[in-house]
Amino acid sequence: MVRSFNRVLAEWARSDGLTWAFVCKALLTAFLALWLAYRLELPQPGTVLVTVFIVMQPQSGQVLAKSFYRIIGTLLGLSVMVLLIALFNQERVLFMLCLALWIGLCTAGAARYRDFRGYACVLAGYTAVMIGLPATRHPDDAFMLALWRVLEIGLGILCTGLVSGLVLPQSSRVDLRNTLQGRFRDFAAFACEGLRGGLDSVRFDAANARFAAAAVSLENLRNATAFEDPQMRMRSGRLARLNNEFMVLSTRFHGLHQLLRRLSVGQGGGVLEALQPCLAEVARLLAPLRDRLSSEAEASELAARLEACKQELMPLIRAGRAQLAVQQPSEAQGLDYDTAAELLYRFADDLHNYAQTHASLLDDRHQREQWKESFRPRANPVAAAIAGLRSGLLILVLSLFWMATAWPSGGTFAMTIGMVSALASSSSNPRRLSLQLALGASAGACLGVLMTFRVLPHLDGFALLCCALAPVVALGAWLLARPRSAGAGLGLLVWFGMHSVPANQTLFDPHRLLNEYLASVLSMALATVAAAVLLPPNRPWLWRRLERDLRLCVVRAVSGRLKGLVSGFESGTRDLLNQAYLYSAGRPDVQRQLLRWMFLVQEVGHAVIELRLEQARLPALSCYAESMPWRQAIRAMGRALVRLFILPSEANRQRALLAVEQAIDSVRGTAEPCAPQFETSPLRRLQSYLHFIRSSLLDPQNPLPRQVADSPRQGVAHAP
């Protein structure tokens, strides 16, 4: 009985218990910050509470990261506003025009980065609004108003960081380790099943989309953990490297699986039969990892087993080639076997590298920390510019309305649109987030009016004030802790804190309060309508642009600098796919088409990068000289691929296929006396990658347009 109760209690603590711990910490933080604001006689204690609610996160690492970038954004917004007030304090129209431009730039930056740097852009935008608009009515006091706002924001950040780090801290470090280990466990099960031929297309697509999203979220989690834990900060380079190696690993397996799939539906039965012992050897190694989380110590053991596996794979590959030779295979079947064997061996090598990096996390310092590349997120510049233009136009129009009508709460009207636009700019669905904020603010308005005129006049002392505010703060924090209702919780807490928390000199003015809430709710409603009408991101125009950005990743693989090319390609393609998946939620047909492009881009782009890296490692011998015909043929193929992925068409696909075939013939016809062993031949490896590119372009499941039936060359009918 006791054991069952303890098990149920532990399960509750890992689920709903975390939510209620977050609610308790939110209450403690809010009341501590509010008490200090009253004791220090700050003019707007509500600003302190707003800062607490915006920065508050379940994990302490996220709190510290957001606090750091909030300070940066606040100081940047303060500097810009002081400059604008000094230049245009007598010209409100010019001031509002410059403010709208600044908000547009900050919103575009938030849409561009979508991580903690984007959060700094958000803060730089709406801090400028919070400081600048009240200062337009009292330009002589602008500097002191700005200074008070910075002090209030700083106090909110300090209280949130202290409570989050000292009271029931929830470490990002544990979450990061569990995420790493869980992701590799899922990948081991995924790869093991794929090597045994048990993956259908639906599960394959879903797993690839999930791994792409995990790569993006893990990078943000790594950045948050670096703020929280000095030990993880010492391992930050290895964690970034581990994420990159996992992306390379999943891309390699994707290419291998796609080739095996093409062989299984064509005439590649003999190739698969000869390759089966090699596939079974790697699957056997991955099988025990499917059902448990692997620690760093177990990763070290895995690295040792993989080292032995690589030694065993080579004889198996030779034996399979000899078995296939007995069947007198066609030229294309021999190329299929060599390409699949090369991909499998490189997959085992990538697994080995990943396991070594994971095992290195046991040590505080390790040579694998010396890794200079980084995750490079990608965003469509047109989408970011449209988000900035939308926000700038909204605040400009509302500001002109304020100046034309002299509405006493017009400043709040314009300020709210700036805050909502900035907060929604990094969301995949700005309309939904704006609507949630509006609903939360409406609920906060009802509770605020009730609190201000029915409860607060009967209270005396800070303790009773906390008792009165506790239900509202707890409700908002509970909503904020749940991902589906986080926007409503944020809207309730922020706008309740702005308008209903009493200042040091409390003023019970019904007309002012109703005007303030009316201005906020109307402004949010306009922001929601604008996000739904003015080129919303979840529409075909953005899907087409993200698809084009995916295709251009192949162009960069062909022509970009080799330094940082692998990490840039891997992170860029996954970030673009993750964005596209979020923006096209509810449209499985669009997501399926985007996945098809993602698969083709990864197959061709990764093979092109491998071709370039292989050529860069060639020794200075005459058969590898830049002037050799096979080098020229590969460059011609690169130009044909660039043309194809910039402008997909049947004519360009046929032109690219012809260029690939010519490159294969040229490489095959080049004598290589310096590489007597088959496995050590660089030109043989180049031929395998070229053949893989060709099979990808011939795959009937790729999204390239087709107008006529393919006419593959003699002997390759099995590679459809």
JSON list of N, CA and C in Angstrom, two decimals, residues 154-197:
[
{"chain": "A", "resi": 154, "resn": "GLY", "atom": "N", "xyz": [14.59, 45.90, -13.78]},
{"chain": "A", "resi": 154, "resn": "GLY", "atom": "CA", "xyz": [15.71, 45.23, -13.14]},
{"chain": "A", "resi": 154, "resn": "GLY", "atom": "C", "xyz": [15.31, 44.54, -11.84]},
{"chain": "A", "resi": 155, "resn": "LEU", "atom": "N", "xyz": [14.44, 45.19, -11.06]},
{"chain": "A", "resi": 155, "resn": "LEU", "atom": "CA", "xyz": [13.97, 44.57, -9.81]},
{"chain": "A", "resi": 155, "resn": "LEU", "atom": "C", "xyz": [13.17, 43.31, -10.10]},
{"chain": "A", "resi": 156, "resn": "GLY", "atom": "N", "xyz": [12.31, 43.35, -11.12]},
{"chain": "A", "resi": 156, "resn": "GLY", "atom": "CA", "xyz": [11.53, 42.16, -11.47]},
{"chain": "A", "resi": 156, "resn": "GLY", "atom": "C", "xyz": [12.42, 41.02, -11.91]},
{"chain": "A", "resi": 157, "resn": "ILE", "atom": "N", "xyz": [13.45, 41.32, -12.69]},
{"chain": "A", "resi": 157, "resn": "ILE", "atom": "CA", "xyz": [14.38, 40.29, -13.15]},
{"chain": "A", "resi": 157, "resn": "ILE", "atom": "C", "xyz": [15.14, 39.69, -11.97]},
{"chain": "A", "resi": 158, "resn": "LEU", "atom": "N", "xyz": [15.61, 40.54, -11.05]},
{"chain": "A", "resi": 158, "resn": "LEU", "atom": "CA", "xyz": [16.36, 40.06, -9.89]},
{"chain": "A", "resi": 158, "resn": "LEU", "atom": "C", "xyz": [15.53, 39.13, -9.03]},
{"chain": "A", "resi": 159, "resn": "CYS", "atom": "N", "xyz": [14.30, 39.50, -8.74]},
{"chain": "A", "resi": 159, "resn": "CYS", "atom": "CA", "xyz": [13.45, 38.66, -7.90]},
{"chain": "A", "resi": 159, "resn": "CYS", "atom": "C", "xyz": [13.13, 37.33, -8.57]},
{"chain": "A", "resi": 160, "resn": "THR", "atom": "N", "xyz": [12.86, 37.38, -9.87]},
{"chain": "A", "resi": 160, "resn": "THR", "atom": "CA", "xyz": [12.53, 36.14, -10.59]},
{"chain": "A", "resi": 160, "resn": "THR", "atom": "C", "xyz": [13.72, 35.19, -10.61]},
{"chain": "A", "resi": 161, "resn": "GLY", "atom": "N", "xyz": [14.91, 35.72, -10.86]},
{"chain": "A", "resi": 161, "resn": "GLY", "atom": "CA", "xyz": [16.09, 34.88, -10.89]},
{"chain": "A", "resi": 161, "resn": "GLY", "atom": "C", "xyz": [16.39, 34.26, -9.54]},
{"chain": "A", "resi": 162, "resn": "LEU", "atom": "N", "xyz": [16.26, 35.04, -8.46]},
{"chain": "A", "resi": 162, "resn": "LEU", "atom": "CA", "xyz": [16.55, 34.52, -7.13]},
{"chain": "A", "resi": 162, "resn": "LEU", "atom": "C", "xyz": [15.59, 33.41, -6.73]},
{"chain": "A", "resi": 163, "resn": "VAL", "atom": "N", "xyz": [14.29, 33.65, -6.90]},
{"chain": "A", "resi": 163, "resn": "VAL", "atom": "CA", "xyz": [13.31, 32.64, -6.49]},
{"chain": "A", "resi": 163, "resn": "VAL", "atom": "C", "xyz": [13.44, 31.39, -7.36]},
{"chain": "A", "resi": 164, "resn": "SER", "atom": "N", "xyz": [13.62, 31.58, -8.66]},
{"chain": "A", "resi": 164, "resn": "SER", "atom": "CA", "xyz": [13.72, 30.42, -9.55]},
{"chain": "A", "resi": 164, "resn": "SER", "atom": "C", "xyz": [14.95, 29.57, -9.23]},
{"chain": "A", "resi": 165, "resn": "GLY", "atom": "N", "xyz": [16.06, 30.21, -8.85]},
{"chain": "A", "resi": 165, "resn": "GLY", "atom": "CA", "xyz": [17.28, 29.47, -8.58]},
{"chain": "A", "resi": 165, "resn": "GLY", "atom": "C", "xyz": [17.38, 28.90, -7.19]},
{"chain": "A", "resi": 166, "resn": "LEU", "atom": "N", "xyz": [16.63, 29.46, -6.22]},
{"chain": "A", "resi": 166, "resn": "LEU", "atom": "CA", "xyz": [16.78, 29.05, -4.83]},
{"chain": "A", "resi": 166, "resn": "LEU", "atom": "C", "xyz": [15.61, 28.24, -4.30]},
{"chain": "A", "resi": 167, "resn": "VAL", "atom": "N", "xyz": [14.43, 28.43, -4.83]},
{"chain": "A", "resi": 167, "resn": "VAL", "atom": "CA", "xyz": [13.24, 27.77, -4.30]},
{"chain": "A", "resi": 167, "resn": "VAL", "atom": "C", "xyz": [12.79, 26.68, -5.28]},
{"chain": "A", "resi": 168, "resn": "LEU", "atom": "N", "xyz": [12.84, 25.44, -4.86]},
{"chain": "A", "resi": 168, "resn": "LEU", "atom": "CA", "xyz": [12.45, 24.31, -5.69]},
{"chain": "A", "resi": 168, "resn": "LEU", "atom": "C", "xyz": [12.98, 24.45, -7.12]},
{"chain": "A", "resi": 169, "resn": "PRO", "atom": "N", "xyz": [14.29, 24.61, -7.27]},
{"chain": "A", "resi": 169, "resn": "PRO", "atom": "CA", "xyz": [14.81, 24.85, -8.62]},
{"chain": "A", "resi": 169, "resn": "PRO", "atom": "C", "xyz": [14.60, 23.65, -9.53]},
{"chain": "A", "resi": 170, "resn": "GLN", "atom": "N", "xyz": [14.17, 23.92, -10.75]},
{"chain": "A", "resi": 170, "resn": "GLN", "atom": "CA", "xyz": [14.02, 22.89, -11.77]},
{"chain": "A", "resi": 170, "resn": "GLN", "atom": "C", "xyz": [15.13, 23.12, -12.79]},
{"chain": "A", "resi": 171, "resn": "SER", "atom": "N", "xyz": [16.13, 22.28, -12.76]},
{"chain": "A", "resi": 171, "resn": "SER", "atom": "CA", "xyz": [17.32, 22.50, -13.55]},
{"chain": "A", "resi": 171, "resn": "SER", "atom": "C", "xyz": [17.10, 22.13, -15.01]},
{"chain": "A", "resi": 172, "resn": "SER", "atom": "N", "xyz": [17.61, 22.98, -15.89]},
{"chain": "A", "resi": 172, "resn": "SER", "atom": "CA", "xyz": [17.60, 22.66, -17.32]},
{"chain": "A", "resi": 172, "resn": "SER", "atom": "C", "xyz": [18.59, 21.55, -17.64]},
{"chain": "A", "resi": 173, "resn": "ARG", "atom": "N", "xyz": [19.56, 21.36, -16.73]},
{"chain": "A", "resi": 173, "resn": "ARG", "atom": "CA", "xyz": [20.59, 20.34, -16.98]},
{"chain": "A", "resi": 173, "resn": "ARG", "atom": "C", "xyz": [19.98, 18.95, -17.06]},
{"chain": "A", "resi": 174, "resn": "VAL", "atom": "N", "xyz": [19.08, 18.64, -16.11]},
{"chain": "A", "resi": 174, "resn": "VAL", "atom": "CA", "xyz": [18.44, 17.32, -16.11]},
{"chain": "A", "resi": 174, "resn": "VAL", "atom": "C", "xyz": [17.60, 17.15, -17.36]},
{"chain": "A", "resi": 175, "resn": "ASP", "atom": "N", "xyz": [16.86, 18.20, -17.73]},
{"chain": "A", "resi": 175, "resn": "ASP", "atom": "CA", "xyz": [16.03, 18.13, -18.92]},
{"chain": "A", "resi": 175, "resn": "ASP", "atom": "C", "xyz": [16.88, 17.94, -20.17]},
{"chain": "A", "resi": 176, "resn": "LEU", "atom": "N", "xyz": [18.03, 18.62, -20.21]},
{"chain": "A", "resi": 176, "resn": "LEU", "atom": "CA", "xyz": [18.92, 18.49, -21.37]},
{"chain": "A", "resi": 176, "resn": "LEU", "atom": "C", "xyz": [19.44, 17.06, -21.49]},
{"chain": "A", "resi": 177, "resn": "ARG", "atom": "N", "xyz": [19.89, 16.49, -20.38]},
{"chain": "A", "resi": 177, "resn": "ARG", "atom": "CA", "xyz": [20.41, 15.11, -20.43]},
{"chain": "A", "resi": 177, "resn": "ARG", "atom": "C", "xyz": [19.31, 14.13, -20.83]},
{"chain": "A", "resi": 178, "resn": "ASN", "atom": "N", "xyz": [18.13, 14.29, -20.25]},
{"chain": "A", "resi": 178, "resn": "ASN", "atom": "CA", "xyz": [17.03, 13.38, -20.61]},
{"chain": "A", "resi": 178, "resn": "ASN", "atom": "C", "xyz": [16.65, 13.52, -22.07]},
{"chain": "A", "resi": 179, "resn": "THR", "atom": "N", "xyz": [16.68, 14.76, -22.58]},
{"chain": "A", "resi": 179, "resn": "THR", "atom": "CA", "xyz": [16.35, 14.98, -23.99]},
{"chain": "A", "resi": 179, "resn": "THR", "atom": "C", "xyz": [17.37, 14.32, -24.90]},
{"chain": "A", "resi": 180, "resn": "LEU", "atom": "N", "xyz": [18.65, 14.49, -24.57]},
{"chain": "A", "resi": 180, "resn": "LEU", "atom": "CA", "xyz": [19.71, 13.86, -25.36]},
{"chain": "A", "resi": 180, "resn": "LEU", "atom": "C", "xyz": [19.57, 12.34, -25.37]},
{"chain": "A", "resi": 181, "resn": "GLN", "atom": "N", "xyz": [19.40, 11.79, -24.20]},
{"chain": "A", "resi": 181, "resn": "GLN", "atom": "CA", "xyz": [19.35, 10.33, -24.10]},
{"chain": "A", "resi": 181, "resn": "GLN", "atom": "C", "xyz": [18.07, 9.77, -24.72]},
{"chain": "A", "resi": 182, "resn": "GLY", "atom": "N", "xyz": [16.94, 10.47, -24.51]},
{"chain": "A", "resi": 182, "resn": "GLY", "atom": "CA", "xyz": [15.70, 10.01, -25.10]},
{"chain": "A", "resi": 182, "resn": "GLY", "atom": "C", "xyz": [15.71, 10.10, -26.62]},
{"chain": "A", "resi": 183, "resn": "ARG", "atom": "N", "xyz": [16.33, 11.15, -27.15]},
{"chain": "A", "resi": 183, "resn": "ARG", "atom": "CA", "xyz": [16.40, 11.28, -28.60]},
{"chain": "A", "resi": 183, "resn": "ARG", "atom": "C", "xyz": [17.23, 10.16, -29.22]},
{"chain": "A", "resi": 184, "resn": "PHE", "atom": "N", "xyz": [18.35, 9.82, -28.60]},
{"chain": "A", "resi": 184, "resn": "PHE", "atom": "CA", "xyz": [19.17, 8.75, -29.15]},
{"chain": "A", "resi": 184, "resn": "PHE", "atom": "C", "xyz": [18.49, 7.40, -29.00]},
{"chain": "A", "resi": 185, "resn": "ARG", "atom": "N", "xyz": [17.78, 7.20, -27.90]},
{"chain": "A", "resi": 185, "resn": "ARG", "atom": "CA", "xyz": [17.02, 5.94, -27.75]},
{"chain": "A", "resi": 185, "resn": "ARG", "atom": "C", "xyz": [15.99, 5.80, -28.87]},
{"chain": "A", "resi": 186, "resn": "ASP", "atom": "N", "xyz": [15.25, 6.88, -29.14]},
{"chain": "A", "resi": 186, "resn": "ASP", "atom": "CA", "xyz": [14.25, 6.83, -30.21]},
{"chain": "A", "resi": 186, "resn": "ASP", "atom": "C", "xyz": [14.91, 6.61, -31.57]},
{"chain": "A", "resi": 187, "resn": "PHE", "atom": "N", "xyz": [16.08, 7.24, -31.77]},
{"chain": "A", "resi": 187, "resn": "PHE", "atom": "CA", "xyz": [16.76, 7.07, -33.04]},
{"chain": "A", "resi": 187, "resn": "PHE", "atom": "C", "xyz": [17.28, 5.64, -33.20]},
{"chain": "A", "resi": 188, "resn": "ALA", "atom": "N", "xyz": [17.77, 5.05, -32.10]},
{"chain": "A", "resi": 188, "resn": "ALA", "atom": "CA", "xyz": [18.26, 3.67, -32.17]},
{"chain": "A", "resi": 188, "resn": "ALA", "atom": "C", "xyz": [17.13, 2.72, -32.57]},
{"chain": "A", "resi": 189, "resn": "ALA", "atom": "N", "xyz": [15.95, 2.92, -31.98]},
{"chain": "A", "resi": 189, "resn": "ALA", "atom": "CA", "xyz": [14.81, 2.08, -32.35]},
{"chain": "A", "resi": 189, "resn": "ALA", "atom": "C", "xyz": [14.41, 2.31, -33.81]},
{"chain": "A", "resi": 190, "resn": "PHE", "atom": "N", "xyz": [14.43, 3.57, -34.21]},
{"chain": "A", "resi": 190, "resn": "PHE", "atom": "CA", "xyz": [14.07, 3.96, -35.58]},
{"chain": "A", "resi": 190, "resn": "PHE", "atom": "C", "xyz": [15.06, 3.35, -36.59]},
{"chain": "A", "resi": 191, "resn": "ALA", "atom": "N", "xyz": [16.36, 3.48, -36.31]},
{"chain": "A", "resi": 191, "resn": "ALA", "atom": "CA", "xyz": [17.37, 2.97, -37.24]},
{"chain": "A", "resi": 191, "resn": "ALA", "atom": "C", "xyz": [17.38, 1.44, -37.27]},
{"chain": "A", "resi": 192, "resn": "CYS", "atom": "N", "xyz": [17.22, 0.82, -36.11]},
{"chain": "A", "resi": 192, "resn": "CYS", "atom": "CA", "xyz": [17.23, -0.64, -36.05]},
{"chain": "A", "resi": 192, "resn": "CYS", "atom": "C", "xyz": [16.08, -1.21, -36.89]},
{"chain": "A", "resi": 193, "resn": "GLU", "atom": "N", "xyz": [14.91, -0.61, -36.76]},
{"chain": "A", "resi": 193, "resn": "GLU", "atom": "CA", "xyz": [13.76, -1.08, -37.53]},
{"chain": "A", "resi": 193, "resn": "GLU", "atom": "C", "xyz": [13.96, -0.80, -39.02]},
{"chain": "A", "resi": 194, "resn": "GLY", "atom": "N", "xyz": [14.56, 0.35, -39.34]},
{"chain": "A", "resi": 194, "resn": "GLY", "atom": "CA", "xyz": [14.80, 0.68, -40.73]},
{"chain": "A", "resi": 194, "resn": "GLY", "atom": "C", "xyz": [15.80, -0.26, -41.38]},
{"chain": "A", "resi": 195, "resn": "LEU", "atom": "N", "xyz": [16.84, -0.64, -40.65]},
{"chain": "A", "resi": 195, "resn": "LEU", "atom": "CA", "xyz": [17.83, -1.56, -41.21]},
{"chain": "A", "resi": 195, "resn": "LEU", "atom": "C", "xyz": [17.24, -2.95, -41.44]},
{"chain": "A", "resi": 196, "resn": "ARG", "atom": "N", "xyz": [16.22, -3.28, -40.67]},
{"chain": "A", "resi": 196, "resn": "ARG", "atom": "CA", "xyz": [15.57, -4.59, -40.84]},
{"chain": "A", "resi": 196, "resn": "ARG", "atom": "C", "xyz": [14.39, -4.53, -41.82]},
{"chain": "A", "resi": 197, "resn": "GLY", "atom": "N", "xyz": [14.16, -3.33, -42.41]},
{"chain": "A", "resi": 197, "resn": "GLY", "atom": "CA", "xyz": [13.11, -3.21, -43.41]},
{"chain": "A", "resi": 197, "resn": "GLY", "atom": "C", "xyz": [11.71, -3.10, -42.85]}
]
